[in-house]
Structures are given as C-alpha cells and as structure tokens.
Short mmCIF file of C-alpha atoms in Angstrom, two decimals:
data_model
loop_
_atom_site.label_atom_id
_atom_site.label_comp_id
_atom_site.label_asym_id
_atom_site.label_seq_id
_atom_site.Cartn_x
_atom_site.Cartn_y
_atom_site.Cartn_z
CA UNK A 1 -0.17 0.09 -0.57
CA UNK A 2 1.95 3.48 -0.99
CA UNK A 3 1.64 6.69 0.75
CA UNK A 4 -1.64 7.52 -2.61
CA UNK A 5 -3.11 3.85 -2.16
CA UNK A 6 -4.26 5.39 1.31
CA UNK A 7 -5.01 8.59 0.90
CA UNK A 8 -7.02 7.21 -2.65
CA UNK A 9 -8.80 5.33 0.37
CA UNK A 10 -9.48 7.15 2.87
CA UNK A 11 -11.39 9.46 0.47
CA UNK A 12 -13.89 6.99 -0.78
CA UNK A 13 -14.76 5.74 1.96
CA UNK A 14 -15.33 9.69 3.07
CA UNK A 15 -17.29 9.76 -0.12
CA UNK A 16 -19.07 6.98 1.43
CA UNK A 17 -20.22 8.63 4.56
CA UNK A 18 -20.90 11.59 2.45
CA UNK A 19 -23.73 9.90 0.21
CA UNK A 20 -25.17 8.69 2.96
CA UNK A 21 -24.85 11.61 4.55
CA UNK A 22 -26.56 14.50 2.20
CA UNK A 23 -29.15 14.79 3.04
CA UNK A 24 -28.32 15.74 6.56
CA UNK A 25 -26.51 18.99 3.97
CA UNK A 26 -30.22 20.00 3.34
CA UNK A 27 -31.14 20.22 6.65
CA UNK A 28 -27.86 22.82 7.41
CA UNK A 29 -29.01 24.33 4.64
CA UNK A 30 -32.01 26.02 6.44
CA UNK A 31 -30.46 26.24 9.31
CA UNK A 32 -27.60 28.76 8.38
CA UNK A 33 -28.73 29.88 4.69
CA UNK A 34 -25.75 32.26 4.43
CA UNK A 35 -24.50 29.34 3.12
CA UNK A 36 -27.38 27.46 1.44
CA UNK A 37 -25.97 28.32 -1.59
CA UNK A 38 -23.09 25.90 -0.52
CA UNK A 39 -25.24 23.08 1.57
CA UNK A 40 -27.55 23.20 -1.30
CA UNK A 41 -25.08 21.40 -3.21
CA UNK A 42 -23.29 19.78 -1.10
CA UNK A 43 -26.47 18.30 -0.78
CA UNK A 44 -27.12 16.84 -4.06
CA UNK A 45 -25.45 13.42 -4.04
CA UNK A 46 -25.10 13.65 -7.93
CA UNK A 47 -22.08 15.84 -7.19
CA UNK A 48 -20.58 13.50 -3.65
CA UNK A 49 -18.56 11.92 -5.87
CA UNK A 50 -16.87 14.21 -8.04
CA UNK A 51 -16.62 17.00 -5.74
CA UNK A 52 -14.41 14.09 -3.21
CA UNK A 53 -12.79 12.82 -7.35
CA UNK A 54 -11.65 16.15 -7.39
CA UNK A 55 -10.15 16.50 -3.55
CA UNK A 56 -8.39 13.88 -4.89
CA UNK A 57 -6.71 15.04 -7.80
CA UNK A 58 -5.75 18.10 -5.44
CA UNK A 59 -4.30 15.83 -2.49
CA UNK A 60 -2.34 13.14 -5.61
CA UNK A 61 -0.76 17.44 -7.42
CA UNK A 62 0.00 17.87 -3.75
CA UNK A 63 1.94 14.19 -2.88
CA UNK A 64 3.28 13.14 -5.52
CA UNK A 65 3.14 15.97 -7.52
CA UNK A 66 0.33 18.12 -10.70
CA UNK A 67 1.88 16.60 -13.31
CA UNK A 68 1.30 12.83 -11.29
CA UNK A 69 -2.14 13.67 -11.14
CA UNK A 70 -2.93 15.15 -14.32
CA UNK A 71 -0.79 11.69 -15.99
CA UNK A 72 -4.07 9.79 -13.93
CA UNK A 73 -7.09 11.42 -14.31
CA UNK A 74 -5.76 11.22 -18.51
CA UNK A 75 -5.52 7.57 -18.24
CA UNK A 76 -8.82 7.36 -16.40
CA UNK A 77 -12.08 5.59 -18.88
CA UNK A 78 -14.61 8.23 -18.91
CA UNK A 79 -16.94 6.32 -22.35
CA UNK A 80 -19.64 5.19 -19.73
CA UNK A 81 -20.43 9.49 -18.18
CA UNK A 82 -20.12 10.60 -21.04
CA UNK A 83 -22.38 7.41 -22.89
CA UNK A 84 -24.86 7.50 -18.78
CA UNK A 85 -24.75 11.42 -20.59
CA UNK A 86 -25.75 11.55 -23.66
CA UNK A 87 -28.45 9.18 -23.53
CA UNK A 88 -31.00 10.19 -21.25
CA UNK A 89 -30.92 12.67 -22.64
CA UNK A 90 -32.42 11.81 -25.83
CA UNK A 91 -34.04 9.02 -24.28
CA UNK A 92 -35.97 11.76 -22.08
CA UNK A 93 -37.11 13.74 -25.13
CA UNK A 94 -39.89 14.69 -25.84
CA UNK A 95 -40.86 12.56 -29.37
CA UNK A 96 -39.50 9.51 -28.06
CA UNK A 97 -40.87 9.55 -24.37
CA UNK A 98 -44.66 9.74 -26.45
CA UNK A 99 -44.10 8.00 -28.35
CA UNK A 100 -43.53 4.48 -24.74
CA UNK A 101 -46.04 6.54 -23.67
CA UNK A 102 -48.64 6.30 -26.19
CA UNK A 103 -47.40 1.97 -26.91
CA UNK A 104 -47.39 1.67 -22.62
CA UNK A 105 -51.28 3.31 -22.56
CA UNK A 106 -52.06 1.50 -24.95
CA UNK A 107 -51.56 -2.32 -23.85
CA UNK A 108 -52.43 -1.02 -20.66
CA UNK A 109 -56.11 -0.10 -21.96
CA UNK A 110 -55.06 -4.00 -23.10
CA UNK A 111 -54.55 -5.73 -19.61
CA UNK A 112 -57.46 -6.41 -17.04
CA UNK A 113 -58.44 -4.44 -14.25
CA UNK A 114 -57.75 -0.08 -13.91
CA UNK A 115 -54.88 0.91 -17.04
CA UNK A 116 -54.05 2.69 -14.38
CA UNK A 117 -51.96 -0.16 -12.06
CA UNK A 118 -51.84 -1.56 -15.53
CA UNK A 119 -49.56 2.06 -15.42
CA UNK A 120 -47.51 1.22 -13.19
CA UNK A 121 -46.89 -2.51 -13.72
CA UNK A 122 -45.61 -1.72 -17.29
CA UNK A 123 -43.36 1.06 -16.38
CA UNK A 124 -41.44 -0.55 -13.35
CA UNK A 125 -40.91 -3.74 -15.66
CA UNK A 126 -41.54 -3.97 -19.62
CA UNK A 127 -39.61 -1.33 -19.67
CA UNK A 128 -36.46 -2.55 -16.98
CA UNK A 129 -36.92 -5.79 -18.76
CA UNK A 130 -36.23 -3.26 -22.14
CA UNK A 131 -33.04 -2.53 -20.61
CA UNK A 132 -31.55 -5.41 -22.12
CA UNK A 133 -32.49 -3.96 -25.71
CA UNK A 134 -31.68 -0.37 -25.63
CA UNK A 135 -29.30 -0.48 -22.46
CA UNK A 136 -29.26 0.36 -19.35
CA UNK A 137 -29.17 3.81 -18.64
CA UNK A 138 -32.03 4.41 -21.19
CA UNK A 139 -34.43 2.29 -19.54
CA UNK A 140 -34.22 3.83 -16.76
CA UNK A 141 -34.01 6.75 -17.87
CA UNK A 142 -37.65 6.31 -19.57
CA UNK A 143 -39.16 4.30 -16.23
CA UNK A 144 -38.66 7.25 -14.47
CA UNK A 145 -39.78 10.07 -16.11
CA UNK A 146 -43.53 7.97 -16.53
CA UNK A 147 -43.79 6.38 -12.81
CA UNK A 148 -43.02 10.53 -11.73
CA UNK A 149 -46.17 11.52 -12.01
CA UNK A 150 -47.97 8.41 -10.57
CA UNK A 151 -46.03 7.36 -8.68
CA UNK A 152 -43.66 8.65 -7.29
CA UNK A 153 -45.99 12.55 -6.72
CA UNK A 154 -47.89 14.02 -3.46
CA UNK A 155 -50.62 11.83 -1.63
CA UNK A 156 -48.16 8.12 -2.31
CA UNK A 157 -47.76 7.74 1.48
CA UNK A 158 -43.37 7.67 1.42
CA UNK A 159 -42.48 3.96 2.72
CA UNK A 160 -44.21 3.19 -0.78
CA UNK A 161 -41.70 5.38 -3.31
CA UNK A 162 -38.41 3.99 -1.24
CA UNK A 163 -40.55 0.79 -2.23
CA UNK A 164 -40.99 2.08 -5.19
CA UNK A 165 -37.69 3.69 -5.84
CA UNK A 166 -35.85 0.24 -4.97
CA UNK A 167 -38.13 -2.19 -7.07
CA UNK A 168 -36.74 0.28 -10.02
CA UNK A 169 -33.86 0.30 -9.45
CA UNK A 170 -32.93 -3.50 -8.84
CA UNK A 171 -35.01 -4.26 -11.70
CA UNK A 172 -33.06 -1.95 -14.77
CA UNK A 173 -29.86 -3.44 -12.35
CA UNK A 174 -30.88 -7.70 -13.42
CA UNK A 175 -33.17 -6.30 -16.01
CA UNK A 176 -30.17 -6.10 -18.68
CA UNK A 177 -28.79 -8.74 -18.29
CA UNK A 178 -30.59 -10.58 -21.51
CA UNK A 179 -28.41 -10.06 -23.49
CA UNK A 180 -24.78 -9.16 -23.42
CA UNK A 181 -24.65 -5.76 -24.14
CA UNK A 182 -26.49 -3.90 -22.20
CA UNK A 183 -25.65 -4.15 -18.16
CA UNK A 184 -21.91 -2.48 -17.36
CA UNK A 185 -20.81 -5.40 -15.61
CA UNK A 186 -21.89 -7.77 -17.82
CA UNK A 187 -20.20 -5.85 -20.57
CA UNK A 188 -16.59 -5.34 -18.14
CA UNK A 189 -16.88 -9.04 -18.14
CA UNK A 190 -18.51 -10.86 -21.72
CA UNK A 191 -15.48 -10.76 -24.21
CA UNK A 192 -13.20 -11.57 -21.30
CA UNK A 193 -15.12 -14.27 -20.57
CA UNK A 194 -16.32 -15.43 -23.86
CA UNK A 195 -20.55 -14.61 -22.75
CA UNK A 196 -22.89 -13.88 -25.93
CA UNK A 197 -26.91 -13.74 -25.46
CA UNK A 198 -28.39 -16.76 -25.92
CA UNK A 199 -25.30 -17.61 -22.70
CA UNK A 200 -26.46 -14.41 -21.11
CA UNK A 201 -30.29 -15.45 -21.24
CA UNK A 202 -29.37 -19.06 -20.72
CA UNK A 203 -27.89 -18.05 -18.00
CA UNK A 204 -29.52 -15.48 -15.79
CA UNK A 205 -31.92 -13.94 -18.14
CA UNK A 206 -35.13 -16.01 -17.13
CA UNK A 207 -33.58 -15.20 -13.76
CA UNK A 208 -33.66 -11.43 -14.38
CA UNK A 209 -37.08 -12.19 -16.24
CA UNK A 210 -38.66 -13.74 -13.40
CA UNK A 211 -37.59 -11.12 -10.29
CA UNK A 212 -38.64 -8.81 -12.26
CA UNK A 213 -42.21 -10.36 -12.86
CA UNK A 214 -41.92 -10.93 -8.88
CA UNK A 215 -40.91 -7.41 -7.87
CA UNK A 216 -43.50 -5.39 -9.57
CA UNK A 217 -45.81 -7.18 -9.19
CA UNK A 218 -45.54 -7.08 -5.26
CA UNK A 219 -44.84 -3.51 -4.99
CA UNK A 220 -48.39 -2.51 -7.41
CA UNK A 221 -50.32 -4.42 -5.36
CA UNK A 222 -49.48 -2.17 -2.30
CA UNK A 223 -49.95 -0.14 -4.96
CA UNK A 224 -53.25 0.11 -6.27
CA UNK A 225 -55.03 2.11 -4.09
CA UNK A 226 -53.00 4.44 -3.66
CA UNK A 227 -53.56 4.94 -7.67
CA UNK A 228 -55.17 7.29 -9.84
CA UNK A 229 -56.13 7.48 -13.39
CA UNK A 230 -53.59 10.66 -14.42
CA UNK A 231 -55.22 14.79 -15.17
CA UNK A 232 -55.49 15.18 -19.11
CA UNK A 233 -53.96 19.21 -19.28
CA UNK A 234 -55.90 19.46 -21.99
CA UNK A 235 -52.97 21.23 -24.17
CA UNK A 236 -50.80 18.62 -25.39
CA UNK A 237 -49.74 19.16 -29.32
CA UNK A 238 -49.42 15.71 -31.42
CA UNK A 239 -46.03 15.42 -31.92
CA UNK A 240 -45.77 14.16 -35.62
CA UNK A 241 -44.32 10.55 -36.67
CA UNK A 242 -41.52 11.16 -38.30
CA UNK A 243 -39.84 13.49 -35.92
CA UNK A 244 -40.63 9.98 -33.11
CA UNK A 245 -38.52 8.43 -35.87
CA UNK A 246 -36.16 10.42 -35.99
CA UNK A 247 -35.44 10.76 -32.12
CA UNK A 248 -35.21 6.60 -31.85
CA UNK A 249 -33.60 6.86 -34.49
CA UNK A 250 -30.85 8.65 -32.65
CA UNK A 251 -31.18 7.11 -29.54
CA UNK A 252 -30.27 3.74 -31.29
CA UNK A 253 -27.51 4.90 -33.33
CA UNK A 254 -26.11 6.06 -29.86
CA UNK A 255 -26.84 1.92 -28.15
CA UNK A 256 -24.67 1.10 -31.51
CA UNK A 257 -21.32 3.19 -31.22
CA UNK A 258 -21.69 2.96 -26.95
CA UNK A 259 -17.79 1.71 -27.06
CA UNK A 260 -17.24 4.62 -29.42
CA UNK A 261 -17.74 8.40 -27.80
CA UNK A 262 -15.71 10.53 -30.61
CA UNK A 263 -18.92 8.85 -33.40
CA UNK A 264 -22.05 9.01 -30.16
CA UNK A 265 -20.33 12.44 -29.81
CA UNK A 266 -20.55 13.97 -32.70
CA UNK A 267 -24.17 12.23 -33.06
CA UNK A 268 -25.72 13.79 -30.28
CA UNK A 269 -24.36 16.93 -31.39
CA UNK A 270 -26.73 16.52 -34.46
CA UNK A 271 -28.85 15.49 -32.36
CA UNK A 272 -29.40 18.92 -30.69
CA UNK A 273 -28.84 20.84 -34.21
CA UNK A 274 -32.16 18.30 -34.47
CA UNK A 275 -34.66 20.35 -31.05
CA UNK A 276 -33.04 22.86 -32.54
CA UNK A 277 -34.89 23.42 -35.82
CA UNK A 278 -37.54 21.53 -35.18
CA UNK A 279 -38.26 23.81 -31.51
CA UNK A 280 -42.42 23.01 -32.28
CA UNK A 281 -42.30 19.87 -31.30
CA UNK A 282 -38.96 19.75 -28.21
CA UNK A 283 -39.33 20.04 -24.21
CA UNK A 284 -37.12 21.60 -22.70
CA UNK A 285 -33.87 18.84 -22.26
CA UNK A 286 -32.51 17.63 -19.59
CA UNK A 287 -29.13 18.65 -20.21
CA UNK A 288 -28.58 19.94 -15.99
CA UNK A 289 -29.36 16.35 -14.33
CA UNK A 290 -27.68 14.80 -17.77
CA UNK A 291 -24.28 16.65 -16.14
CA UNK A 292 -25.17 15.57 -12.96
CA UNK A 293 -24.99 12.49 -13.23
CA UNK A 294 -21.86 12.15 -15.28
CA UNK A 295 -19.94 14.46 -12.91
CA UNK A 296 -21.57 11.84 -10.31
CA UNK A 297 -20.60 9.16 -12.34
CA UNK A 298 -16.88 10.95 -13.65
CA UNK A 299 -15.99 10.88 -9.71
CA UNK A 300 -16.88 7.34 -9.07
CA UNK A 301 -14.33 5.94 -11.75
CA UNK A 302 -11.62 9.35 -10.69
CA UNK A 303 -11.93 7.82 -7.20
CA UNK A 304 -12.83 3.30 -7.71
CA UNK A 305 -9.22 3.48 -10.06
CA UNK A 306 -7.86 3.88 -6.75
CA UNK A 307 -9.16 1.43 -4.63
CA UNK A 308 -8.10 -2.27 -7.03
CA UNK A 309 -5.32 -2.79 -3.74
CA UNK A 310 -7.60 -3.64 -1.74
CA UNK A 311 -11.03 -4.97 -3.89
CA UNK A 312 -8.80 -7.69 -5.99
CA UNK A 313 -7.91 -9.29 -3.24
CA UNK A 314 -10.86 -9.69 -1.92
CA UNK A 315 -12.81 -11.20 -4.71
CA UNK A 316 -9.90 -13.13 -6.03
CA UNK A 317 -9.80 -14.93 -2.31
CA UNK A 318 -13.77 -16.14 -1.91
CA UNK A 319 -15.61 -19.37 -2.95
CA UNK A 320 -18.05 -19.25 -4.90
CA UNK A 321 -20.48 -18.99 -2.68
CA UNK A 322 -18.75 -16.85 -1.11
CA UNK A 323 -18.07 -14.49 -3.89
CA UNK A 324 -21.60 -14.16 -4.38
CA UNK A 325 -22.52 -12.51 -1.71
CA UNK A 326 -19.61 -10.51 -0.83
CA UNK A 327 -19.53 -9.08 -4.35
CA UNK A 328 -24.12 -8.34 -3.28
CA UNK A 329 -22.44 -6.43 -0.74
CA UNK A 330 -19.47 -5.07 -2.08
CA UNK A 331 -21.15 -3.56 -4.68
CA UNK A 332 -23.65 -1.63 -2.46
CA UNK A 333 -20.62 1.24 -1.83
CA UNK A 334 -18.57 0.70 -5.65
CA UNK A 335 -19.48 1.13 -9.08
CA UNK A 336 -21.78 -3.02 -9.48
CA UNK A 337 -19.16 -2.86 -13.56
CA UNK A 338 -16.34 -1.95 -11.72
CA UNK A 339 -16.51 -4.63 -9.74
CA UNK A 340 -16.82 -6.86 -12.75
CA UNK A 341 -14.11 -6.19 -14.18
CA UNK A 342 -11.81 -6.44 -11.32
CA UNK A 343 -12.84 -10.33 -11.84
CA UNK A 344 -12.45 -10.02 -15.55
CA UNK A 345 -8.30 -9.63 -14.36
CA UNK A 346 -8.07 -12.90 -12.19
CA UNK A 347 -6.26 -15.06 -13.77
CA UNK A 348 -8.37 -18.60 -13.49
CA UNK A 349 -11.17 -17.65 -11.88
CA UNK A 350 -13.34 -21.02 -11.55
CA UNK A 351 -17.20 -20.89 -15.10
CA UNK A 352 -18.73 -20.50 -10.91
CA UNK A 353 -16.88 -18.29 -9.25
CA UNK A 354 -17.44 -15.93 -12.77
CA UNK A 355 -21.61 -16.63 -12.60
CA UNK A 356 -21.34 -15.83 -9.32
CA UNK A 357 -20.01 -12.53 -9.02
CA UNK A 358 -21.43 -10.59 -11.88
CA UNK A 359 -24.59 -12.67 -9.64
CA UNK A 360 -23.82 -11.56 -7.36
CA UNK A 361 -22.71 -7.39 -8.41
CA UNK A 362 -25.85 -7.74 -10.80
CA UNK A 363 -28.11 -8.33 -7.40
CA UNK A 364 -27.12 -5.70 -5.56
CA UNK A 365 -27.29 -3.69 -8.16
CA UNK A 366 -30.77 -0.60 -6.66
CA UNK A 367 -28.89 -1.61 -3.01
CA UNK A 368 -27.48 2.54 -2.65
CA UNK A 369 -27.06 5.32 -6.19
CA UNK A 370 -23.50 5.12 -6.08
CA UNK A 371 -24.06 0.67 -7.26
CA UNK A 372 -25.49 0.61 -10.38
CA UNK A 373 -24.31 3.05 -12.78
CA UNK A 374 -28.05 4.06 -14.06
CA UNK A 375 -29.10 4.65 -10.96
CA UNK A 376 -28.14 7.90 -10.40
CA UNK A 377 -30.02 9.13 -13.80
CA UNK A 378 -33.01 7.52 -11.50
CA UNK A 379 -32.70 9.43 -8.62
CA UNK A 380 -31.52 12.70 -10.43
CA UNK A 381 -34.57 12.55 -12.51
CA UNK A 382 -37.62 11.29 -9.13
CA UNK A 383 -35.82 13.18 -6.19
CA UNK A 384 -38.43 15.66 -6.38
CA UNK A 385 -41.34 13.21 -5.40
CA UNK A 386 -39.70 13.29 -1.91
CA UNK A 387 -39.90 14.63 1.37
CA UNK A 388 -37.24 17.66 0.97
CA UNK A 389 -36.53 16.98 -2.83
CA UNK A 390 -33.89 14.13 -1.97
CA UNK A 391 -33.25 10.66 -1.60
CA UNK A 392 -32.93 8.81 1.75
CA UNK A 393 -29.16 6.59 1.08
CA UNK A 394 -31.73 4.46 4.10
CA UNK A 395 -34.59 4.69 2.71
CA UNK A 396 -33.20 3.22 -0.60
CA UNK A 397 -30.93 0.07 1.05
CA UNK A 398 -35.00 -0.55 3.20
CA UNK A 399 -37.12 -0.25 0.11
CA UNK A 400 -34.52 -2.84 -2.60
CA UNK A 401 -33.87 -5.45 0.08
CA UNK A 402 -37.30 -6.85 -0.75
CA UNK A 403 -36.45 -7.03 -4.51
CA UNK A 404 -32.66 -7.84 -4.10
CA UNK A 405 -33.29 -11.31 -2.14
CA UNK A 406 -35.75 -11.27 -4.33
CA UNK A 407 -33.46 -11.43 -7.57
CA UNK A 408 -30.53 -13.58 -5.31
CA UNK A 409 -32.79 -15.61 -4.69
CA UNK A 410 -33.90 -16.49 -8.18
CA UNK A 411 -29.19 -16.54 -8.84
CA UNK A 412 -28.68 -18.70 -6.62
CA UNK A 413 -31.36 -21.79 -7.73
#
C-alpha cells in the first residue's frame, strides 16, 4: 500500500459517508441561510463523488506533483459517464417519451383491471426488461419519467415511494442481463469470458425476468389503492410520427456506438441541432440532470481507480458462494461494473465463480445510488417526489432489500 493508495481509500470512504449523509446538508442549508447555496450543492447526491474526485486530484498533485495528477486523470476511461449523459438526454426527449407513453397506454388499456395499475406495473417491469435492448441507462430514464407523475408524487406514502424506487433500481440492474451488451457489469466481462447473448439468457436472463415480474407485481399490489388515472391537461400537442422516428433513430445509433465516444458525441451534436431546428415539437432537454449524473459517474471512475489494491485481493480470495454474497455486499459501496471488471483480471477464475461474481453484482445493483451506473440518473429524475426533494440513502436501502432478496434467491437456484 502506497501513501497515495491510502489517501485514495480514505477519500473514497469520505465519499461513501457523504453519500449517506447528503440529506443532512439540506437541513444545514435551512439552519444557515447565509451558506445555503454551498450546503444545497453538497446535498446533491450527484455532486458527491465528483467533489471528492477533485479532492483526490488535488491531493495527488500535492503528494506526487501536478504531472502525476494529470497523468492519472487522463489514464481513466470516461466513456461510460459520457454515454450515460448522452443517452439520458436523448431518451428523455419529448418525441421519444410520447412514443413510449402511447405504447404503454395502449398495452395498459388492453390489460384486465384498472389501466392506471397496469401502467405502473408496465413501468416497473416491461421498461426495465427493455433495458436489455436499449441499454440500462435509457431504460432507467424512460421508466423514471413515466413513473414520476403517477407513483413519485404527493399523496403516496413515503415508505411505498422508497419501495417502488428500490424495485425500479433492482429491476433495471437485473433487467439488462438478458443480453451481453446492455448491463455495464456484464459488458465488462463478456468478451474476456466469452459470454454472448445466448449464454446470458440461458444462465441469467430467465431468472432475471422472473425476479423482475415478481418484484413489480408485489409493489404494484401495494400501490394499487393510491394510483389514480393521470389528469389530462388539455394542452397536449401531438408530435409528428416522423419526428419521433428520427429521435428513436438517434437513440438506436448512440446505443450501437456506445463504445465509441467520438462518434456518439458527434451524433449528439447533430441531435441538439435537430431539436433546435424543430423546437416546436420539443420540451426543454434534461441537460442539467444529465450533466450532474455524468459528473457523479466520472467522479466514481476517478475514485474507484484507486481501490483496486484492496478490492481485487478480496474478490480473488473468496469461494463461489462467498463470492456471490461478497459481490452483493461490495456492490453497495462501489459500482458493480468496477467490481466485475476487477474479477475479469483474475486469472483462472472458475466458471462457477464467474457466474457468482456477476450474479451477486447485478443482484445488489439497487441497494445504493452508487451500486449501478444508471441509478444516479433515476435518483436525479425522481428525487423531487420525495420529502425535502432528496433521496435518503437508508430509505433506498430499506426499499431495495426485498427485491434484492428475490433476485438473489433466483440467481442462487
């Protein structure tokens, strides 16, 4: 352990404590109005890891010199934060949301029972499973925006909101495992271990789909008496079909180019130009929310890169069953994609251990905001529906325990 590794571990621990204490900064903002702006900033969960990553870079410059700090920052891979930002903004655009809403409302009307109950179930089950095709960040964005006015609103008990949030986060984390490219923790190991989409569906997909359906059904039954038909505002304007198709084409192209940031950022520039050219068919883009999430994930990349020295020995020392529960627990305090990536570096890991590592990582992907890359996107879009417009880390943990147990049980069968 070097001095810099120790500093990196301490700052990572500080970031974790800050994440769980973020709501306390909102209280301080009300008590000390003179510094309310600073406390509000530090109370934003999306700011936490970016803030401590900057502290790490400054500490690295002081200890090893400015050159070492710059070299380390430039050695990090920021493709995933950039991709999540781009896919969030495009997926949340009005033409895509209108197309998804129309599809889900049609399916809800065809379902037996109350359509608003069916709509909530579809948002918690079908959309997360669609993440295996459109990627998990896109699924999270669409599901959060669809569920926000129906589930995460005044009149719904706070405990049920956290229950629904836990189900959403867990279902998105496991719902992307039907293919080999949509879930970040699977993507990190798929090529190294030779896992294609057929392998994923056979070993993970059907279990994940069953867990998603169980979780969504249970929470929807608990929510059903609080759900009401969405009130029509009377000022909706129909987006032309060709505009929705063009937006969907942009989203599909970005998903296909997910590993090529130069190309998908170029497409994003064209997308921004298109939205300006046809502004009458647009709502304001969620650029602020997307940038905050990107900042969060970039901070996690910077801080997480200094944790390999203790994480990898822990992962490599565990047997298959212990590895499953170890991965499930470690995922709560570090991004699950980083955890599986470290596992992919271990030579001679048995096939059973490989399965247990990934299964534990995806099963625990809903326990905290930092456990899975799309979670900060969901938190940013849904936090306004909670008390004090912030998500309590312990509340999320409590809401995610049940659906995590369902996913873990099915993966262990």
